[in-house]
Coordinates of C-alpha atoms in Angstrom, one line a residue:
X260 CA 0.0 0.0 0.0
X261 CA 2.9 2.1 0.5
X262 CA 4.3 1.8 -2.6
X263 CA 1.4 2.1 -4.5
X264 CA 0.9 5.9 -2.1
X265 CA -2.4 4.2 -0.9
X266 CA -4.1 7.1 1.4
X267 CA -7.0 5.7 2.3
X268 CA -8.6 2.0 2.6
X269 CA -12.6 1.1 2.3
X270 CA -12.9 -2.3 3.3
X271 CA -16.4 -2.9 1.9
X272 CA -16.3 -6.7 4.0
X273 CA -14.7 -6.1 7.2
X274 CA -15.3 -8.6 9.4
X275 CA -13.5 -11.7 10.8
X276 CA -15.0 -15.1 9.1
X277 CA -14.3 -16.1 5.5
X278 CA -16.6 -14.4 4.0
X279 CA -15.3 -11.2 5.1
X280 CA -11.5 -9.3 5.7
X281 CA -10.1 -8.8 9.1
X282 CA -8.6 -5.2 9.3
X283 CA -9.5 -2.7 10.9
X284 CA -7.7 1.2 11.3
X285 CA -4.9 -0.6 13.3
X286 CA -4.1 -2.6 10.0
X287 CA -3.2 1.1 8.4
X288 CA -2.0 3.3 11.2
X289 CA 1.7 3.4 11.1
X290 CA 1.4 3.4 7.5
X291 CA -1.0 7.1 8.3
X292 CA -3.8 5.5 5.6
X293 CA -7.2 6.4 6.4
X294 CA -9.4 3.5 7.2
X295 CA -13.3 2.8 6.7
X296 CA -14.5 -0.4 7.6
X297 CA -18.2 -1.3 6.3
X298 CA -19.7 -5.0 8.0
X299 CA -21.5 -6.4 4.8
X300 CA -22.7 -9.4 3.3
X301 CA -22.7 -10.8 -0.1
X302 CA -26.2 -11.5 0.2
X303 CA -29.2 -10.2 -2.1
X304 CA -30.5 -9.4 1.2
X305 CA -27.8 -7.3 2.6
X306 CA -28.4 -3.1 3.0
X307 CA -25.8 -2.0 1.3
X308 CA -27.3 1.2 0.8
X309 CA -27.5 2.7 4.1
X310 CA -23.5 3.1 3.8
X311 CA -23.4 4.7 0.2
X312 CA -23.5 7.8 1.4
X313 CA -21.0 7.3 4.0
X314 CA -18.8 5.5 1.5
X315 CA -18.9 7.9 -1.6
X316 CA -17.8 10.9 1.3
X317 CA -15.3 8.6 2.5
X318 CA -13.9 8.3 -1.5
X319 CA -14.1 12.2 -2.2
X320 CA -12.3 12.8 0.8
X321 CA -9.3 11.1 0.0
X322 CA -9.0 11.8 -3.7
X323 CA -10.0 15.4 -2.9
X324 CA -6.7 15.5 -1.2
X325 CA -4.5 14.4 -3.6
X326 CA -4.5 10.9 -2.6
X327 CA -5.4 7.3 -3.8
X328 CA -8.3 5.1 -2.5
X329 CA -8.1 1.5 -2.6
X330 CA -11.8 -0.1 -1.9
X331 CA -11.9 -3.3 -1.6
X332 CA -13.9 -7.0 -0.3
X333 CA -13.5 -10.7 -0.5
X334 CA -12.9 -10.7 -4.3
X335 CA -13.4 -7.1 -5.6
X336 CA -16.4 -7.7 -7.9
X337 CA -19.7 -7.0 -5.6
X338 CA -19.5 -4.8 -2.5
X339 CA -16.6 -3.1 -3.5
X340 CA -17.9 -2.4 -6.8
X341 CA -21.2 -1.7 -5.5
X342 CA -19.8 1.3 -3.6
X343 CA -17.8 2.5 -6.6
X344 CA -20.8 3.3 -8.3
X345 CA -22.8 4.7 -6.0
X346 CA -19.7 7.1 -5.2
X347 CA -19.6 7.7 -9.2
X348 CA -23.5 8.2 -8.8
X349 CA -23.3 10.5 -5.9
X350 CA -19.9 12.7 -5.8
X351 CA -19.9 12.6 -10.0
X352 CA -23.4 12.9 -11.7
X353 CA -23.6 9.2 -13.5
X354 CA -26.3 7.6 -13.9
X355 CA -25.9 4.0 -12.7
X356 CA -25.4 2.4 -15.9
X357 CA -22.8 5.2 -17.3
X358 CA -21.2 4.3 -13.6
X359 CA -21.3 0.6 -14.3
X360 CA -19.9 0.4 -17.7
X361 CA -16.9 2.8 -16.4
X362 CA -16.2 0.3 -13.7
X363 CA -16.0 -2.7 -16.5
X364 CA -13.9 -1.0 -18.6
X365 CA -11.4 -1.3 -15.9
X366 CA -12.1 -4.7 -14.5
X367 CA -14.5 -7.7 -14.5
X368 CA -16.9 -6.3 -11.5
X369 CA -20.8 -8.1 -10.5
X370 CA -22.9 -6.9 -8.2
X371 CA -25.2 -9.5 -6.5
X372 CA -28.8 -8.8 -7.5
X373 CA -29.4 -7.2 -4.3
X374 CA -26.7 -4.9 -4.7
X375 CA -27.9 -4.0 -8.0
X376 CA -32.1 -3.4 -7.2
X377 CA -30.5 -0.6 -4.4
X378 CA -28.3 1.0 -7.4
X379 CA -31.6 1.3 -9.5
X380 CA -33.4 2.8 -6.5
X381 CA -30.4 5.4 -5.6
X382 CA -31.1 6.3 -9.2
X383 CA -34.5 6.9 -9.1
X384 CA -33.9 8.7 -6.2
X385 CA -31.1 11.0 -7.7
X386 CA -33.0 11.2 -10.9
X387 CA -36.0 12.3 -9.3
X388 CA -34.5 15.2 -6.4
X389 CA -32.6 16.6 -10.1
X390 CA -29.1 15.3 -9.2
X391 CA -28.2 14.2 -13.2
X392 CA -29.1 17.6 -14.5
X393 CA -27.1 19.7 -11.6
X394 CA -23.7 19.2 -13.2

């Protein structure tokens, strides 16, 4: 992470049993990276959403600054992904299938069904308070 100038980590799957990554902000604190742990699931059935917000500040925080943002889960292509987009939807006007296809330009990336129904509804959500249009 050093190398790479990592400033700040989003573990999109902190927690301690397989399905999930064990740091926490002691993992990163010699190393001064910023650290955001979010406990979620893989599940369709998991609430992602009540974190995007959180997340996509967390994101515009450290590349505000000058500095690099590594998000991350189990295998990179659901939660972490997930909160990409919704940070893309959020903190840069996309619409969520402009946000997707950006992702997968970069990298193979699948949000669980779950994950995707709650991208659809921050959509409609941002579509309909104007959020697109206020570039």
């Amino acid at each position: 992470m050093i190398r790479l100038a990592v400033t700040h980590v989003l573990n999109a799957a902190l927690g301690e049993d397989r399905f999930h990554v064990n740091t926490n902000s002691d993992t990163y604190k010699r190393a001064n990276i910023q650290f955001l742990g979010i406990e979620a699931t893989d599940f369709i059935n998991c609430d992602l959403s009540k974190h995007f917000v959180l997340a996509a500040d967390f994101i515009q925080c450290g590349l505000q600054g000058g500095g690099k943002v590594f998000v991350h889960c189990v295998q990179g292509a659901s939660r972490s992904a997930t909160l990409v987009v919704a940070y893309l939807m959020i903190k840069k006007h996309m619409v969520v299938q402009d946000a997707l296809r950006l992702i997968r330009e970069k990298r193979e990336v699948c949000p669980n069904h779950g994950f995707l129904q709650q991208l659809c509804n921050l959509n409609e959500e941002l579509k309909k308070s104007g959020h697109f249009s206020s570039k």
